[in-house]
Amino acid sequence: MATIGFIGLGNMGLPMAGNLLKAGHRLQVHDLAAARTAVLAAEGAVVVAGAAEAATGADAVITMLPAGAQVAEIYLGGGGLIEAAAPGTLLIDCSTIDVATARRVAAAAERRGLAMLDAPVSGGMAGAEAATLTFMVGGEPAALEKAQPLLAAMGKAMILAGPPGAGQAAKICNNLILGISMIGVAEAFVLAERLGLDRQKLFDIASKSSGQCWSMTAYCPVPGPVPSSPANRGYRPGFAAQMMLKDLLLAGEAADAAGLDLPLGGAATDTYEAFVKAGQGGLDFSAIVNYIRGDVEPSP
Ligand code: NAD
């Protein structure tokens, strides 16, 4: 049984931390939102006031924050995790962030002799709840070996992608596929509506044909065919559209730096940007189907 600091108890972090508690670990949790920490306090976690307190006496600290800015704030500088963690503490950032920040934070950890992994996840809230996440890991193999029992309490697969930052690179590429494929599925279902084709029939056929993909078979953007998908609960996230926009922007920045043009990535970014600007960013990203249908008024 390990003592684990856990920072960021949002849609993903809360169920992930809950699974660590269920596996018998001691948790020291922190989030800006008291309502989130209260849920875990009721399950036996100790609520702490900040990053330094989360690291105190911890064998490992796990973070699940929105983006690079919050990760830099929590890890770097006075009172940050890297300053506060005792030698031997393992640092694991599971947030999806830009590769440059991931490398900067890992280098700062290394300077203090702390092992650090970037370990962004795939599998969504359902995967976080069922402890079936996939971790895409950047860092040293020895650190991953140490992290393995903790990651195994939250997921089913841990793949070492390469050195620090490689986990984030893999995640950004994965979400580029996801952002584009969700729009493709949404366009097909809206076209089916216009053609008078029943959505369940389209699902039954396309999910067994060459159009099948995760965005349809696990996360269908229209209500009905996949009962667990956010479409069946008013598009409550899930994975918020503003998070998808963040990830597509990260892919775009990385592609620009590499001198690569991403025609569909760019179109997907523009589509999500318009959706978020129309005030829909808090909805699940699959709600993009409503924008494609013309149900969302674009902002002027
Ligand atoms: P979220 O917005 O629901 O949760 C983020 C949490 O971090 C919030 O509870 C917020 O209060 C807290 N937080 C923000 N700044 C903080 C700070 N400075 N100190 C302490 N707490 C702070 O986001 P989420 O959906 O849980 O996603 C978290 C990360 O996981 C993101 O990087 C996202 O891209 C990635 N991700 C999400 C999904 C998904 O399906 N939701 C899937 C894979 C990866």
Coordinates of C-alpha atoms and ligand atoms in Angstrom, one line a residue:
M1 CA 0.0 0.0 0.0
A2 CA 1.5 3.4 -1.0
T3 CA 0.8 7.0 0.0
I4 CA -0.2 8.9 -3.1
G5 CA -0.7 12.6 -3.7
F6 CA -3.4 13.2 -6.3
I7 CA -4.0 16.7 -7.8
G8 CA -6.9 17.4 -10.2
L9 CA -10.1 15.6 -9.5
G10 CA -12.1 16.5 -12.6
N11 CA -14.1 14.2 -14.9
M12 CA -11.1 11.9 -15.2
G13 CA -9.1 12.5 -12.0
L14 CA -12.0 11.8 -9.6
P15 CA -12.7 8.2 -10.8
M16 CA -8.9 7.5 -11.3
A17 CA -8.2 8.5 -7.7
G18 CA -11.3 6.5 -6.5
N19 CA -9.8 3.4 -8.1
L20 CA -6.5 4.0 -6.3
L21 CA -8.5 4.2 -3.0
K22 CA -10.3 1.0 -3.9
A23 CA -6.9 -0.7 -4.5
G24 CA -6.1 0.1 -0.9
H25 CA -3.7 3.1 -1.3
R26 CA -3.7 6.1 1.0
L27 CA -4.6 9.3 -0.8
Q28 CA -3.8 12.9 -0.2
V29 CA -6.0 14.9 -2.6
H30 CA -6.1 18.4 -3.8
D31 CA -8.4 20.3 -6.3
L32 CA -9.4 24.0 -6.6
A33 CA -13.0 22.8 -6.3
A34 CA -14.0 21.8 -2.8
A35 CA -17.0 19.8 -4.1
R36 CA -14.6 17.5 -5.9
T37 CA -12.3 16.7 -2.9
A38 CA -15.4 16.2 -0.7
V39 CA -16.5 13.2 -2.8
L40 CA -13.1 11.5 -2.1
A41 CA -13.0 12.6 1.5
A42 CA -16.2 10.6 2.0
E43 CA -14.4 7.6 0.6
G44 CA -11.4 7.9 3.0
A45 CA -9.0 10.3 1.2
V46 CA -7.2 13.1 3.1
V47 CA -7.9 16.5 1.7
V48 CA -4.8 18.8 1.5
A49 CA -4.4 22.5 0.7
G50 CA -1.9 22.4 -2.2
A51 CA 0.9 20.8 -4.2
A52 CA 3.5 20.8 -1.4
E53 CA 1.1 19.2 1.1
A54 CA 0.1 16.5 -1.5
A55 CA 3.8 15.6 -1.9
T56 CA 4.5 15.5 1.9
G57 CA 5.3 11.9 2.8
A58 CA 4.1 10.6 -0.5
D59 CA 5.6 7.7 -2.4
A60 CA 4.2 9.1 -5.6
V61 CA 2.2 12.1 -6.8
I62 CA -0.2 11.9 -9.7
T63 CA -1.6 15.0 -11.5
M64 CA -4.7 15.1 -13.8
L65 CA -5.0 18.8 -14.7
P66 CA -6.5 20.6 -17.7
A67 CA -3.5 21.9 -19.7
G68 CA 0.2 22.8 -19.7
A69 CA -0.3 26.1 -17.8
Q70 CA -1.7 24.3 -14.7
V71 CA 0.9 21.5 -14.9
A72 CA 3.7 24.1 -15.0
E73 CA 2.1 26.0 -12.0
I74 CA 1.7 22.8 -9.9
Y75 CA 5.2 21.4 -10.6
L76 CA 7.5 24.3 -11.0
G77 CA 8.6 27.2 -8.8
G78 CA 8.3 27.8 -5.1
G79 CA 5.9 25.5 -3.3
G80 CA 5.6 23.4 -6.4
L81 CA 5.8 19.6 -6.5
I82 CA 9.4 19.4 -7.7
E83 CA 10.6 21.6 -4.8
A84 CA 8.4 19.9 -2.2
A85 CA 8.9 16.2 -3.2
A86 CA 11.4 14.2 -1.1
P87 CA 14.0 12.2 -2.9
G88 CA 12.6 9.0 -4.2
T89 CA 9.1 10.4 -4.8
L90 CA 7.8 9.3 -8.2
L91 CA 6.0 12.1 -10.2
I92 CA 3.4 11.1 -12.8
D93 CA 1.5 13.6 -14.9
C94 CA -1.5 12.1 -16.6
S95 CA -2.9 15.3 -18.1
T96 CA -2.8 15.9 -21.8
I97 CA -0.4 18.8 -22.4
D98 CA 2.1 20.2 -24.9
V99 CA 5.3 18.3 -25.4
A100 CA 7.5 21.3 -24.6
T101 CA 6.0 21.8 -21.1
A102 CA 6.2 18.0 -20.5
R103 CA 9.9 18.1 -21.3
R104 CA 10.5 21.2 -19.3
V105 CA 8.9 19.8 -16.2
A106 CA 10.6 16.4 -16.6
A107 CA 14.0 18.1 -17.0
A108 CA 13.3 20.1 -13.8
A109 CA 12.5 16.9 -12.0
E110 CA 15.6 15.2 -13.2
R111 CA 17.8 18.1 -12.0
R112 CA 16.4 17.4 -8.5
G113 CA 17.0 13.6 -9.0
L114 CA 13.2 12.9 -9.1
A115 CA 11.8 10.2 -11.5
M116 CA 9.0 11.6 -13.6
L117 CA 6.7 10.2 -16.2
D118 CA 4.3 11.9 -18.6
A119 CA 1.5 9.4 -18.8
P120 CA -1.6 10.8 -20.6
V121 CA -4.5 8.5 -21.0
S122 CA -7.0 7.2 -23.5
G123 CA -10.4 5.6 -22.6
G124 CA -12.5 8.6 -21.5
M125 CA -14.5 8.8 -18.3
A126 CA -15.9 5.3 -18.8
G127 CA -12.4 3.9 -18.9
A128 CA -11.4 6.0 -15.9
E129 CA -14.4 4.6 -14.0
A130 CA -13.9 1.0 -15.0
A131 CA -10.1 1.2 -14.5
T132 CA -9.5 0.3 -18.1
L133 CA -7.5 3.3 -19.3
T134 CA -4.5 3.1 -21.6
F135 CA -1.4 5.0 -20.5
M136 CA 0.9 6.4 -23.1
V137 CA 4.2 6.9 -21.2
G138 CA 7.2 9.0 -21.7
G139 CA 10.2 8.6 -19.4
E140 CA 12.7 6.0 -18.2
P141 CA 11.8 2.3 -18.2
A142 CA 12.8 2.0 -14.5
A143 CA 10.3 4.7 -13.5
L144 CA 7.5 3.0 -15.5
E145 CA 8.3 -0.2 -13.7
K146 CA 8.0 1.6 -10.3
A147 CA 4.7 3.2 -11.5
Q148 CA 3.3 0.0 -12.9
P149 CA 1.3 -1.1 -9.8
L150 CA -0.3 2.3 -9.5
L151 CA -1.2 2.6 -13.1
A152 CA -2.5 -1.0 -13.0
A153 CA -5.1 0.2 -10.4
M154 CA -6.4 2.7 -12.9
G155 CA -5.9 1.1 -16.3
K156 CA -5.3 -2.0 -18.3
A157 CA -2.4 -1.0 -20.7
M158 CA 0.8 1.0 -20.2
I159 CA 2.8 1.5 -23.3
L160 CA 6.3 3.1 -23.1
A161 CA 6.4 5.5 -26.0
G162 CA 9.9 6.8 -25.5
P163 CA 11.8 9.5 -23.6
P164 CA 10.1 12.3 -21.6
G165 CA 7.4 14.0 -23.8
A166 CA 6.9 10.9 -26.0
G167 CA 3.7 10.0 -24.1
Q168 CA 2.3 13.5 -24.9
A169 CA 3.4 13.2 -28.5
A170 CA 1.5 9.9 -28.8
K171 CA -1.6 11.3 -27.1
I172 CA -1.7 14.4 -29.4
C173 CA -1.5 12.2 -32.5
N174 CA -4.2 9.9 -31.1
N175 CA -6.6 12.8 -30.4
L176 CA -5.9 14.3 -33.8
I177 CA -7.4 11.1 -35.2
L178 CA -10.3 11.2 -32.6
G179 CA -11.2 14.9 -33.3
I180 CA -11.3 14.3 -37.1
S181 CA -13.1 10.9 -36.8
M182 CA -15.9 12.3 -34.5
I183 CA -16.7 15.0 -37.1
G184 CA -16.8 12.4 -39.8
V185 CA -19.2 10.2 -37.8
A186 CA -21.3 13.3 -37.0
E187 CA -21.5 14.3 -40.6
A188 CA -22.6 10.8 -41.6
F189 CA -25.4 10.7 -39.0
V190 CA -26.7 14.1 -40.0
L191 CA -26.6 13.2 -43.7
A192 CA -28.5 10.0 -42.8
E193 CA -31.2 12.1 -41.1
R194 CA -31.6 14.2 -44.2
L195 CA -31.8 11.1 -46.4
G196 CA -34.5 9.6 -44.2
L197 CA -32.2 6.7 -43.1
D198 CA -32.9 5.5 -39.5
R199 CA -29.9 6.2 -37.2
Q200 CA -30.0 2.7 -35.7
K201 CA -29.8 1.2 -39.3
L202 CA -26.8 3.3 -40.2
F203 CA -25.1 2.3 -36.9
D204 CA -25.9 -1.4 -37.5
I205 CA -24.5 -1.3 -41.0
A206 CA -21.5 1.1 -40.6
S207 CA -20.3 -0.4 -37.4
K208 CA -19.9 -3.7 -39.3
S209 CA -18.5 -2.0 -42.5
S210 CA -15.4 0.0 -43.4
G211 CA -16.8 3.1 -41.7
Q212 CA -16.5 1.6 -38.2
C213 CA -14.4 3.4 -35.7
W214 CA -14.3 4.2 -31.9
S215 CA -16.2 7.5 -32.4
M216 CA -19.1 5.5 -33.6
T217 CA -19.0 2.1 -31.9
A218 CA -18.0 3.3 -28.4
Y219 CA -19.1 7.0 -28.4
C220 CA -21.8 7.4 -30.9
P221 CA -22.7 11.1 -31.2
V222 CA -26.5 10.6 -31.5
P223 CA -28.8 9.1 -28.8
G224 CA -29.7 5.5 -29.1
P225 CA -27.2 3.1 -30.7
V226 CA -24.6 3.2 -27.8
P227 CA -26.5 3.7 -24.6
S228 CA -23.4 4.7 -22.6
S229 CA -22.5 7.6 -24.9
P230 CA -22.9 11.2 -23.8
A231 CA -25.5 11.7 -26.5
N232 CA -27.9 9.8 -24.2
R233 CA -27.4 12.2 -21.2
G234 CA -27.7 15.6 -22.9
Y235 CA -24.0 15.6 -23.9
R236 CA -22.8 16.0 -20.3
P237 CA -19.1 15.3 -20.6
G238 CA -17.3 12.9 -20.9
F239 CA -14.6 14.8 -22.7
A240 CA -15.5 18.4 -23.0
A241 CA -15.4 20.1 -26.5
Q242 CA -13.0 22.8 -25.1
M243 CA -10.6 20.0 -24.1
M244 CA -10.8 18.5 -27.7
L245 CA -10.1 22.0 -29.1
K246 CA -7.1 22.3 -26.7
D247 CA -5.7 19.0 -28.0
L248 CA -6.3 19.9 -31.7
L249 CA -4.5 23.2 -31.1
L250 CA -1.6 21.2 -29.5
A251 CA -1.5 19.0 -32.6
G252 CA -1.5 22.1 -34.8
E253 CA 1.3 23.7 -32.9
A254 CA 3.4 20.5 -33.0
A255 CA 2.8 20.2 -36.8
D256 CA 3.7 23.9 -37.4
A257 CA 7.0 23.3 -35.5
A258 CA 7.6 20.3 -37.6
G259 CA 6.8 22.1 -40.8
L260 CA 3.8 19.8 -41.5
D261 CA 0.4 20.8 -42.9
L262 CA -2.6 19.0 -41.5
P263 CA -5.5 19.8 -43.8
L264 CA -8.2 17.8 -41.9
G265 CA -6.7 18.6 -38.5
G266 CA -7.0 22.3 -39.4
A267 CA -10.6 21.9 -40.5
A268 CA -11.4 20.0 -37.3
T269 CA -9.8 22.7 -35.2
D270 CA -11.8 25.4 -37.0
T271 CA -15.0 23.4 -36.4
Y272 CA -14.4 22.9 -32.7
E273 CA -13.3 26.5 -32.3
A274 CA -16.6 27.8 -33.8
F275 CA -18.5 25.4 -31.5
V276 CA -16.6 26.6 -28.4
K277 CA -17.1 30.2 -29.4
A278 CA -20.8 29.6 -29.7
G279 CA -20.8 28.9 -26.0
Q280 CA -20.9 25.1 -26.2
G281 CA -17.3 24.2 -25.0
G282 CA -18.6 22.7 -21.7
L283 CA -20.6 20.0 -23.6
D284 CA -19.1 16.7 -24.6
F285 CA -17.1 16.9 -27.8
S286 CA -19.5 14.5 -29.5
A287 CA -22.2 17.3 -29.3
I288 CA -20.4 18.7 -32.4
V289 CA -23.1 16.7 -34.2
N290 CA -25.6 19.5 -33.2
Y291 CA -23.3 22.1 -34.8
I292 CA -23.1 20.0 -38.0
R293 CA -26.9 19.7 -38.0
G294 CA -27.2 23.5 -37.8
D295 CA -28.8 23.4 -34.3
V296 CA -26.1 25.7 -32.8
E297 CA -26.1 29.4 -33.7
P298 CA -22.5 30.3 -34.6
S299 CA -21.3 33.4 -32.6
P300 CA -21.0 36.5 -34.7
Ligands
NAD1 P1 -11.7 18.6 -15.8 O1 -11.7 20.1 -16.2 O2 -12.9 17.9 -15.6 O3 -10.8 18.5 -14.5 C1 -9.6 19.2 -14.2 C2 -9.6 19.4 -12.7 O4 -8.4 20.1 -12.3 C3 -10.8 20.3 -12.2 O5 -11.4 19.6 -11.1 C4 -10.1 21.6 -11.7 O6 -10.7 22.1 -10.6 C5 -8.7 21.0 -11.3 N1 -7.7 22.1 -11.4 C6 -7.4 23.0 -12.4 N2 -6.4 23.8 -12.0 C7 -6.0 23.4 -10.8 C8 -4.9 23.8 -10.0 N3 -4.1 24.8 -10.3 N4 -4.8 23.1 -8.8 C9 -5.6 22.1 -8.4 N5 -6.6 21.7 -9.2 C10 -6.8 22.3 -10.4 O7 -10.8 17.9 -16.9 P2 -10.8 16.3 -17.3 O8 -11.8 16.0 -18.3 O9 -10.7 15.5 -16.0 O10 -9.4 16.2 -18.0 C11 -8.1 16.3 -17.3 C12 -7.0 16.0 -18.4 O11 -7.2 14.7 -18.9 C13 -7.0 17.0 -19.5 O12 -5.7 17.3 -19.9 C14 -7.7 16.3 -20.6 O13 -7.3 16.7 -21.9 C15 -7.3 14.8 -20.3 N6 -8.2 13.8 -20.8 C16 -9.5 13.9 -20.6 C17 -10.4 12.8 -21.0 C18 -11.8 12.9 -20.8 O14 -12.5 12.0 -21.4 N7 -12.4 13.8 -20.0 C19 -9.8 11.7 -21.7 C20 -8.4 11.6 -21.8 C21 -7.6 12.7 -21.4

